[in-house]
PDB file of C-alpha atoms and ligand atoms in Angstrom:
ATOM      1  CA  UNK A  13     111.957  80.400  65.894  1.00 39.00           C
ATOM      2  CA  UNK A  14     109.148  82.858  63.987  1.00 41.00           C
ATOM      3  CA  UNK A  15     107.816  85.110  65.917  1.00 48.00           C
ATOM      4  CA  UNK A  16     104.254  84.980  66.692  1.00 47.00           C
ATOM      5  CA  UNK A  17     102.305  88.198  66.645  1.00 55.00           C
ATOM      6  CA  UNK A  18      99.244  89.501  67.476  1.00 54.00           C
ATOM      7  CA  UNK A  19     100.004  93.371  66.121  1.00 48.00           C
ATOM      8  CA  UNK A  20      98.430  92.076  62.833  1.00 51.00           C
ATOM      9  CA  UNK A  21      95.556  90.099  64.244  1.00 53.00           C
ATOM     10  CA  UNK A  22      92.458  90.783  65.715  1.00 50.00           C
ATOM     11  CA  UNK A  23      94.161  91.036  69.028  1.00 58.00           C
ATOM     12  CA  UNK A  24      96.346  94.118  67.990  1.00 68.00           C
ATOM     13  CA  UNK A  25      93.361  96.325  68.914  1.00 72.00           C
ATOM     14  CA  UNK A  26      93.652  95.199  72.737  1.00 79.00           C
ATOM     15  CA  UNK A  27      97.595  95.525  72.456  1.00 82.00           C
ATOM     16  CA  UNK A  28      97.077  99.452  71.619  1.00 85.00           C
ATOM     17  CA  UNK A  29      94.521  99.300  74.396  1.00 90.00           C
ATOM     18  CA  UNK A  30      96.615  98.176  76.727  1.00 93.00           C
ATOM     19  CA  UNK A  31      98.851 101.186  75.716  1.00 94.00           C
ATOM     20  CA  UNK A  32      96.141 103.356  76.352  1.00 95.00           C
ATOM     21  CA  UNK A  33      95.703 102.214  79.797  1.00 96.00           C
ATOM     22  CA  UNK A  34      98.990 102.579  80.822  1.00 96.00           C
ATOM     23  CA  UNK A  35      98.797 105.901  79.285  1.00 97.00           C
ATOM     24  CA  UNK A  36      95.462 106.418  81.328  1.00 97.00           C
ATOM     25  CA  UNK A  37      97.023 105.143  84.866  1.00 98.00           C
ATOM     26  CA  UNK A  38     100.432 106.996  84.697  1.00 98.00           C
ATOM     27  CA  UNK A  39      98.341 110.051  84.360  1.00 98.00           C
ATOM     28  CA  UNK A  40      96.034 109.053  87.377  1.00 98.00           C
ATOM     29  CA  UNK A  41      98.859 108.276  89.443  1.00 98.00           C
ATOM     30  CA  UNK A  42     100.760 111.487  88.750  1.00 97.00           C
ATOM     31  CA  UNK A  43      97.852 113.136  89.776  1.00 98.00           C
ATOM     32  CA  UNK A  44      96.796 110.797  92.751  1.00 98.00           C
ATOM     33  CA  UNK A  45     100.138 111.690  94.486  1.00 97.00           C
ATOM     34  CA  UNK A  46     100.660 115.446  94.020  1.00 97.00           C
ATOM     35  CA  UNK A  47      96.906 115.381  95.648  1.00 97.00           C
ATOM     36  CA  UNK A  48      98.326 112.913  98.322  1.00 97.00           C
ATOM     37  CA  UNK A  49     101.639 115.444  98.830  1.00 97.00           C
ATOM     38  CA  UNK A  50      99.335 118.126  98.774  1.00 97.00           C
ATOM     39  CA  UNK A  51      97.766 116.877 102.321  1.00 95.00           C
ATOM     40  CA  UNK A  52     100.853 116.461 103.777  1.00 95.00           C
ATOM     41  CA  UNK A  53     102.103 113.227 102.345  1.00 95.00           C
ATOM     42  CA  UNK A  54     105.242 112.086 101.021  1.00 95.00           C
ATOM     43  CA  UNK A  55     105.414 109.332  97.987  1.00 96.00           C
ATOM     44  CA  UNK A  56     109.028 107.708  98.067  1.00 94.00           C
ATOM     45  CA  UNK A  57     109.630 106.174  94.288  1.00 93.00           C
ATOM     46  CA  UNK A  58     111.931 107.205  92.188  1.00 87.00           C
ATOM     47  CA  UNK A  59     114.309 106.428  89.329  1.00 81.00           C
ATOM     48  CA  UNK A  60     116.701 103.376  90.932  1.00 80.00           C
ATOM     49  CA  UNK A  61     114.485 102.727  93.389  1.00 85.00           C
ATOM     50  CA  UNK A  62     113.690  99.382  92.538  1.00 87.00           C
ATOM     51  CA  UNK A  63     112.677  97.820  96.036  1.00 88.00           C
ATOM     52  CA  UNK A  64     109.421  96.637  94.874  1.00 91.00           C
ATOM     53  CA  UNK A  65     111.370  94.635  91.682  1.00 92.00           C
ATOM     54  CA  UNK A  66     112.155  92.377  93.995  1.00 89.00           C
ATOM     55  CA  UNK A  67     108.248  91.180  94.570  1.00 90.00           C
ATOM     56  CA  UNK A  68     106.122  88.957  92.226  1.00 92.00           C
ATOM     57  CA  UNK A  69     104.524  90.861  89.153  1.00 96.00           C
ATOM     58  CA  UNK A  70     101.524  89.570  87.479  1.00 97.00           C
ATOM     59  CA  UNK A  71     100.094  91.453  84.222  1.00 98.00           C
ATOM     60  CA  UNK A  72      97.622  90.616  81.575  1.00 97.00           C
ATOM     61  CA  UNK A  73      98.484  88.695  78.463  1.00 96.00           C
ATOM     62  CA  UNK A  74      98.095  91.443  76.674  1.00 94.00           C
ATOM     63  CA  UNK A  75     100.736  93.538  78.630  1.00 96.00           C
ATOM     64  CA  UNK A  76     102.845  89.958  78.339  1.00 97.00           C
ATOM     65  CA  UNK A  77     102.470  89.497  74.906  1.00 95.00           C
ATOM     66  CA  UNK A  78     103.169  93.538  74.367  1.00 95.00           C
ATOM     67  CA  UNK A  79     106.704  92.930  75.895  1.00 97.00           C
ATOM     68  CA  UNK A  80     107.520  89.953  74.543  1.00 96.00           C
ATOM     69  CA  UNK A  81     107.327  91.357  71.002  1.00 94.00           C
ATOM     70  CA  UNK A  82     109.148  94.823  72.086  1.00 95.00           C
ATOM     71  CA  UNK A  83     112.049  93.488  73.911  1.00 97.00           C
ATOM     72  CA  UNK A  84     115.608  92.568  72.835  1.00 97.00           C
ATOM     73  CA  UNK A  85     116.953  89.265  72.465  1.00 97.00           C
ATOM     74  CA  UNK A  86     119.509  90.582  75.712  1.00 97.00           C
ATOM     75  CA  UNK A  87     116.790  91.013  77.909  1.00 98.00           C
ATOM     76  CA  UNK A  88     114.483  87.952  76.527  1.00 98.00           C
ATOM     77  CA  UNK A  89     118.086  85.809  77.599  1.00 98.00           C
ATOM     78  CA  UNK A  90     117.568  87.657  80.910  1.00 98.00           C
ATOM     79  CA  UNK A  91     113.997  86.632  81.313  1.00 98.00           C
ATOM     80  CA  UNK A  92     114.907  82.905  79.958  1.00 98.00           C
ATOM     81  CA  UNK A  93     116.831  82.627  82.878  1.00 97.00           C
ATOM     82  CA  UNK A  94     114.263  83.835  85.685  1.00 97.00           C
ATOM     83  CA  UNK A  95     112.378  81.689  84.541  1.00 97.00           C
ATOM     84  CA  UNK A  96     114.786  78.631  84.937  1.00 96.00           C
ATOM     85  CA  UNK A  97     115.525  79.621  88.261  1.00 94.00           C
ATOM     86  CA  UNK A  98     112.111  79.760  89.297  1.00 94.00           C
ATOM     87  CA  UNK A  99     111.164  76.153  88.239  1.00 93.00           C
ATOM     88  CA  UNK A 100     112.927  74.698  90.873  1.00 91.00           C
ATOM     89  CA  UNK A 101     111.603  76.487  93.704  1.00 89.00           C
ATOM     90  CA  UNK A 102     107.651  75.712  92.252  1.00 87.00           C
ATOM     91  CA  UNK A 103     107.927  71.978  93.525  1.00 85.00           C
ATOM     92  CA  UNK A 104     108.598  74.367  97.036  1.00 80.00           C
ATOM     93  CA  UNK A 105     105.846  76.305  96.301  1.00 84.00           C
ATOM     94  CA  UNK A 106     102.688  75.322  97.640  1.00 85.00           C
ATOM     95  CA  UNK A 107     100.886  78.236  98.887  1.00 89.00           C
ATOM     96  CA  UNK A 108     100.744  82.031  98.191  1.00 89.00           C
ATOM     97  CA  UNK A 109     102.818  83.247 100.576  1.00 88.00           C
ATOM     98  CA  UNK A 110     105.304  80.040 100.400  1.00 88.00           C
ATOM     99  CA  UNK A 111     105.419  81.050  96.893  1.00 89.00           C
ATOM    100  CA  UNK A 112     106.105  85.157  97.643  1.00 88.00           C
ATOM    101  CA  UNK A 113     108.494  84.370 100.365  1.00 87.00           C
ATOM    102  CA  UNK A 114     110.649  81.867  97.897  1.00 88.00           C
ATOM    103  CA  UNK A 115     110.295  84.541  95.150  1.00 89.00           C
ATOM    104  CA  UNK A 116     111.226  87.167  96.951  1.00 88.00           C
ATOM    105  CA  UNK A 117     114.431  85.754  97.954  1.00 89.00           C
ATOM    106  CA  UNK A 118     115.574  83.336  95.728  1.00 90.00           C
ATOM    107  CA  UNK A 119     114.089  84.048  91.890  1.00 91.00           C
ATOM    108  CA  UNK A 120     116.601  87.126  91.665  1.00 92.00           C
ATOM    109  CA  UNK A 121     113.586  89.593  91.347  1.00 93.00           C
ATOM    110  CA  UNK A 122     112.591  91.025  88.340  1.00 96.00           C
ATOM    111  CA  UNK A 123     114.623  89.917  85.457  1.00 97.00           C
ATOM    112  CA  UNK A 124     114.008  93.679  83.465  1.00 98.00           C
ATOM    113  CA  UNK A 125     115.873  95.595  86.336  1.00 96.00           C
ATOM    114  CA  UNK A 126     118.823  96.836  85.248  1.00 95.00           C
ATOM    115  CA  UNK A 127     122.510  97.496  87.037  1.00 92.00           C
ATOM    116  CA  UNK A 128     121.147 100.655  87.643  1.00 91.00           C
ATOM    117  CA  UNK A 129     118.322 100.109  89.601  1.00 91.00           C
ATOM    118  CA  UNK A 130     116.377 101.033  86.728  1.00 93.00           C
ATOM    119  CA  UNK A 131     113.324  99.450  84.587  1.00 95.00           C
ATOM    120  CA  UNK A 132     114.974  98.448  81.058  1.00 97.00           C
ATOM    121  CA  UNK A 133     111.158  98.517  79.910  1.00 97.00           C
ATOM    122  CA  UNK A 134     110.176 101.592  82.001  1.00 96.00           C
ATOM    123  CA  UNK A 135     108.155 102.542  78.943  1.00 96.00           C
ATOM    124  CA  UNK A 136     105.770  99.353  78.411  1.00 97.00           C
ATOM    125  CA  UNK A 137     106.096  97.929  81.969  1.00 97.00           C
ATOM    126  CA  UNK A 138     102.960  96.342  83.188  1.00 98.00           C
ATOM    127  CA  UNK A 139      99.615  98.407  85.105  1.00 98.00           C
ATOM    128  CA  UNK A 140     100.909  96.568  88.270  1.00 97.00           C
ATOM    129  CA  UNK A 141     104.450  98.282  88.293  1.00 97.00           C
ATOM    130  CA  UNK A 142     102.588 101.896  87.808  1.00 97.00           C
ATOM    131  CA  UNK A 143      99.924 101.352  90.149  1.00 97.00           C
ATOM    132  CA  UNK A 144     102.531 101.133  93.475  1.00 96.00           C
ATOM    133  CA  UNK A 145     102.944 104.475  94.799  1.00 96.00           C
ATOM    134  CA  UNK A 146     105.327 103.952  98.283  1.00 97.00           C
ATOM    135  CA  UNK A 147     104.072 106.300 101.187  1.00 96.00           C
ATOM    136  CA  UNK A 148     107.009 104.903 103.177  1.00 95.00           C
ATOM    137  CA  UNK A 149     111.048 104.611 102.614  1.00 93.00           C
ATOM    138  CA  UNK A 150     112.219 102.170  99.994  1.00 89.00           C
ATOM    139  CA  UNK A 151     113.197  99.868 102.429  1.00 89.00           C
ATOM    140  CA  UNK A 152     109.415  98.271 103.542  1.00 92.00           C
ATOM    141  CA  UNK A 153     108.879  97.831  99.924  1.00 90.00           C
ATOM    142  CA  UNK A 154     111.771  95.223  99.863  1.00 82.00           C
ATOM    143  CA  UNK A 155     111.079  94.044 103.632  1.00 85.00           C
ATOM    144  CA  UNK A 156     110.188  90.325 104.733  1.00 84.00           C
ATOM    145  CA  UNK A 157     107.288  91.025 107.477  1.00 84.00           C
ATOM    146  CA  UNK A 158     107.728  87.440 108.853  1.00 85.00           C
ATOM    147  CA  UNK A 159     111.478  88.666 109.673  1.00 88.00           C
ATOM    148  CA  UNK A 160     110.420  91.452 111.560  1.00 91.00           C
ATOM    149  CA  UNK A 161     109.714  91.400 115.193  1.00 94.00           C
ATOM    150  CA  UNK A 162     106.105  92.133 116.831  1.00 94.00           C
ATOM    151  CA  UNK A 163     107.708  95.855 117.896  1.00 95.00           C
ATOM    152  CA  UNK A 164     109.210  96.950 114.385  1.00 93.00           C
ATOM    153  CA  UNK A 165     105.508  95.420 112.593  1.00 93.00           C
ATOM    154  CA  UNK A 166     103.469  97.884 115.027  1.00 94.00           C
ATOM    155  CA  UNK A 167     105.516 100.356 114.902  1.00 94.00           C
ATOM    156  CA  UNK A 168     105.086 100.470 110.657  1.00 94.00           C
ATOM    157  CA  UNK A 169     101.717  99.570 110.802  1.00 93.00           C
ATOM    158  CA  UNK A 170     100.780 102.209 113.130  1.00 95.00           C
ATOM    159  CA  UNK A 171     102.814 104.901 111.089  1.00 93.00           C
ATOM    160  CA  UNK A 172     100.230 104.318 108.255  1.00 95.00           C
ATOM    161  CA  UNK A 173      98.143 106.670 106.869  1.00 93.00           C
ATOM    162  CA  UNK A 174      94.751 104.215 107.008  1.00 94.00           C
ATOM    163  CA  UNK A 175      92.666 106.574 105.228  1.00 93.00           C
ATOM    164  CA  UNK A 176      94.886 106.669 102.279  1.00 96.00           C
ATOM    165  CA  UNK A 177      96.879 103.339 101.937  1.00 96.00           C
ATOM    166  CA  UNK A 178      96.279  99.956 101.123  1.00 94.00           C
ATOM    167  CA  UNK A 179      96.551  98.921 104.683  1.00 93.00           C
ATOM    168  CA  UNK A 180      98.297  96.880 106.413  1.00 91.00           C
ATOM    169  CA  UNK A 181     100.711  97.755 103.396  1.00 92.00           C
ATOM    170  CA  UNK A 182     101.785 101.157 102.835  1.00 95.00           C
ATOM    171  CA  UNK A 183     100.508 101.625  99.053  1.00 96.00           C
ATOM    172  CA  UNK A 184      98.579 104.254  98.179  1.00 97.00           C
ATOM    173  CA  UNK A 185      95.081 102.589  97.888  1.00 97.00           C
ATOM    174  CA  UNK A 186      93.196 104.634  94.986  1.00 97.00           C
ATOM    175  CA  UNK A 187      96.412 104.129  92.788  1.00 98.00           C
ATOM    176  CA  UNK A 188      96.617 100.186  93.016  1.00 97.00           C
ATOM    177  CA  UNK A 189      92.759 100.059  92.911  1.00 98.00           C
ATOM    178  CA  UNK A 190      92.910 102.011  89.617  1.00 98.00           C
ATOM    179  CA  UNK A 191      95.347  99.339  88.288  1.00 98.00           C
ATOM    180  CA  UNK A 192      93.294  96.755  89.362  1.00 98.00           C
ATOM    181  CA  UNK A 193      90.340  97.713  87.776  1.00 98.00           C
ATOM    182  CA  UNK A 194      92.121  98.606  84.382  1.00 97.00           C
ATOM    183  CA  UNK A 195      93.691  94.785  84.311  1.00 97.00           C
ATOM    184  CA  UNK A 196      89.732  93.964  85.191  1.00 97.00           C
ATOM    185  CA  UNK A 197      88.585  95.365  82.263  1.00 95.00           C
ATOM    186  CA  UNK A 198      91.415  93.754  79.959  1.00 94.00           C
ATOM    187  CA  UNK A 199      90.391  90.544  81.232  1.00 95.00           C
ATOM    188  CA  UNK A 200      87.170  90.949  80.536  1.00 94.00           C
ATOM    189  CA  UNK A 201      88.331  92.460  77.208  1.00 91.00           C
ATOM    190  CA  UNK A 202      90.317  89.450  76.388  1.00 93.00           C
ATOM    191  CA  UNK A 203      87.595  86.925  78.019  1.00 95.00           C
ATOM    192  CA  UNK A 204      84.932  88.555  75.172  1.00 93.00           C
ATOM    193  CA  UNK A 205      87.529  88.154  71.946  1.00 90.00           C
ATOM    194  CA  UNK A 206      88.811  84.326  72.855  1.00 94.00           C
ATOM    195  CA  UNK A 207      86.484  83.121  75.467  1.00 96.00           C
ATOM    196  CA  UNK A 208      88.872  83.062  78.487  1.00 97.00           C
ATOM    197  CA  UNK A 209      91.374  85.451  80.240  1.00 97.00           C
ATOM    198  CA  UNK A 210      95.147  84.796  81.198  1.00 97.00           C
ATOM    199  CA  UNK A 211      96.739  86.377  84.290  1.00 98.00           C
ATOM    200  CA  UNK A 212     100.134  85.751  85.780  1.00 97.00           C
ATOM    201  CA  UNK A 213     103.714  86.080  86.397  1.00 97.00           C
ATOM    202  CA  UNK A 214     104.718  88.511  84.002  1.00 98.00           C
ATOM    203  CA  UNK A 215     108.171  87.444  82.964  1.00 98.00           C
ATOM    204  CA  UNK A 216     106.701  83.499  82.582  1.00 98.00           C
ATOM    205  CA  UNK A 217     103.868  84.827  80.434  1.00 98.00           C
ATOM    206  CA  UNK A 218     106.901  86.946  78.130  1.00 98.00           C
ATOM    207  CA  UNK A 219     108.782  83.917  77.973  1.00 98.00           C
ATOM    208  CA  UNK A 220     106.035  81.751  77.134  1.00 98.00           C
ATOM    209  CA  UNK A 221     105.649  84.216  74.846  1.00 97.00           C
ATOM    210  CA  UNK A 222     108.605  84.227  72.748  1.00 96.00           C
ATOM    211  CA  UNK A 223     110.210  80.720  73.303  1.00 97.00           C
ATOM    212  CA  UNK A 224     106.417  78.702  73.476  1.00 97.00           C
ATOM    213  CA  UNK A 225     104.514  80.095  70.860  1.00 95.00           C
ATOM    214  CA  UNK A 226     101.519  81.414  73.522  1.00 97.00           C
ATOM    215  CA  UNK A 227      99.782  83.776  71.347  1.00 95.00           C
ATOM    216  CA  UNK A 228      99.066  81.264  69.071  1.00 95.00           C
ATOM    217  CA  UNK A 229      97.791  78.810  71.788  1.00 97.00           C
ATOM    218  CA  UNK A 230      95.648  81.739  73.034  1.00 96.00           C
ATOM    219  CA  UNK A 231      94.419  82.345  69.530  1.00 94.00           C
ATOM    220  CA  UNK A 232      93.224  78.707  69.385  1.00 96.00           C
ATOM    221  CA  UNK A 233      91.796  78.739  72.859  1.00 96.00           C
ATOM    222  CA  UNK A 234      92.020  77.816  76.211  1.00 97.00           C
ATOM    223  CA  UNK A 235      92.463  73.849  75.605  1.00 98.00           C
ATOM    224  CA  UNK A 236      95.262  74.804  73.647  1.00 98.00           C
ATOM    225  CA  UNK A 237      96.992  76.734  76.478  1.00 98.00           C
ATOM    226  CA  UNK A 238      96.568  74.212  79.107  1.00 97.00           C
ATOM    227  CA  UNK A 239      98.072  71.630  77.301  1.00 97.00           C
ATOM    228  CA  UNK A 240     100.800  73.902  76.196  1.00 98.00           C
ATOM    229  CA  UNK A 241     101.861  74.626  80.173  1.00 97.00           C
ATOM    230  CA  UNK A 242     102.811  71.238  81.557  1.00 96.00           C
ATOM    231  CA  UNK A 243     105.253  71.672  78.331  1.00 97.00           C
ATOM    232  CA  UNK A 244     106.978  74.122  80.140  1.00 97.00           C
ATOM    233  CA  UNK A 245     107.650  73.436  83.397  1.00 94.00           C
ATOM    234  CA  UNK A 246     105.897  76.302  84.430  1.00 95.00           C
ATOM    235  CA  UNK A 247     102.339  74.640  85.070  1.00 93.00           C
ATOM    236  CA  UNK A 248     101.663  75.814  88.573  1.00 92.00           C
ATOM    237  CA  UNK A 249      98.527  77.345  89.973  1.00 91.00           C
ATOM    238  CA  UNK A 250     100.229  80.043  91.493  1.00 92.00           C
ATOM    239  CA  UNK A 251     101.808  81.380  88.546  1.00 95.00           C
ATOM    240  CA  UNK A 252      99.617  81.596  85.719  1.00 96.00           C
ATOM    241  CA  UNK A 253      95.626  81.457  85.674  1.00 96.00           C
ATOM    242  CA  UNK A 254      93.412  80.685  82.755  1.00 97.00           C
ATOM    243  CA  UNK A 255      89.668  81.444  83.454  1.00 97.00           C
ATOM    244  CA  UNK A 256      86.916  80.571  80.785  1.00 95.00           C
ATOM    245  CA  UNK A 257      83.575  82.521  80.688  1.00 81.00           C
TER     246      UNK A 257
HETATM  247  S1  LIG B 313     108.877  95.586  84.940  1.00 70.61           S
HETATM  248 FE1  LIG B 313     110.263  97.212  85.542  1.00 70.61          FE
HETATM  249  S2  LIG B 313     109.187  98.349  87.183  1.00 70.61           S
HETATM  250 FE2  LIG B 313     108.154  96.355  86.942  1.00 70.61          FE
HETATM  251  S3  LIG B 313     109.143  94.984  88.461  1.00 70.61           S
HETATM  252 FE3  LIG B 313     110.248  94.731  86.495  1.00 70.61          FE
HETATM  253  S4  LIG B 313     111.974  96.179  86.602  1.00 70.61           S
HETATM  254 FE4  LIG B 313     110.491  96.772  88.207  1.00 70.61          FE
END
């Protein structure tokens, strides 16, 4: 199949945006946390530490459409395949945290994680992946809360920094805000060029990508991507939103 692009359109502008942000946030981040470790805090990532791989990512078409075009056919097999596991357990799917609880422990998590523990797109991996900065062990990144008893979720929440976290989770709060805000502004970005924004599940939106010909249902409009969807098999409210202006 030919490969749809947006480097030469339009679009490519919000593409080398989107570079820029990452750019932008890695640098805010780096700095967030040595000012965080400077007070007396501790932030736990680090290379093959890959806890948080296992949760749901969303990202911005254009961070979707970015790594669909950059990665190799090996790891567009690997992200085929997520996404064929995950169709199944949609039809189980039918609120958020049904959905994050099924995701978490039966999609496989992240389909770019490699062998060893490491991002195999570490260099273009969405604003969501940068923005989590741990302020506890690896290990409450992976954990299942609703497994936990009453004790062992007081005890964590109660070892939180409240003041600097995303509480009740243990993320530090001006770094996932930051991320938050940038994907705002893409939306907003991509709302102004073709009317509406797309937000989701990043490996479905890559896949889309590559094997659906998205970019050029985007490029024709937001019709055009709804009726694409239901195509798929991947036409579920939880895992990709199209908003219109
Ligand atoms: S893109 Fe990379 S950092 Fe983000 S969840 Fe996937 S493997 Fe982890």
């Amino acid at each position: 199949m030919k490969k749809i692009t947006l480097m030469n359109t339009t679009a490519g502008h919000s593409i080398r945006n989107i570079l820029q942000q990452q750019q932008f946030l890695d640098q805010l981040t780096t700095a967030l946390a040595a000012d965080y470790c400077a007070k007396g805090g501790q932030i736990h990532c680090g290379k093959g530490c890959s806890r948080c791989c296992s949760l749901a990512v969303n990202c911005t078409f254009f961070e979707a459409q970015l790594l669909a075009e950059r990665l190799d056919e090996a790891l567009l097999q690997r992200v085929d395949r997520y996404t064929e596991r995950l169709k199944p357990l949609l039809g189980g799917a039918t609120s958020l945290k049904d959905y994050l609880r099924l995701h978490r422990h039966e999609s496989g998590g992240c389909p770019l994680l490699g062998a060893d523990g490491a991002c195999q797109a570490y260099a273009i991996r969405p604003l969501s992946c940068r923005a989590l900065l741990a302020t506890r062990e690896s290990r409450w990144c992976g954990a299942d809360f609703a497994e936990l008893t009453a004790a062992e979720k007081e005890a964590f929440v109660n070892s939180l920094d409240r003041a600097a976290t995303a509480f009740p989770l243990h993320y530090l709060a001006a770094a996932q805000d930051a991320g938050r805000e940038l994907e705002r502004q893409s939306l907003l970005k991509m709302a102004g060029e073709f009317g509406f924004s797309l937000y989701g599940n990043m490996p479905v939106m890559v896949h889309l990508a590559r094997r659906w010909r998205l970019a050029e249902a985007v490029t024709t409009g937001a019709a055009a991507v709804r009726e694409l969807l239901p195509l798929t098999g991947l036409d579920h409210p939880l895992l990709l939103q199209v908003e219109e202006l």
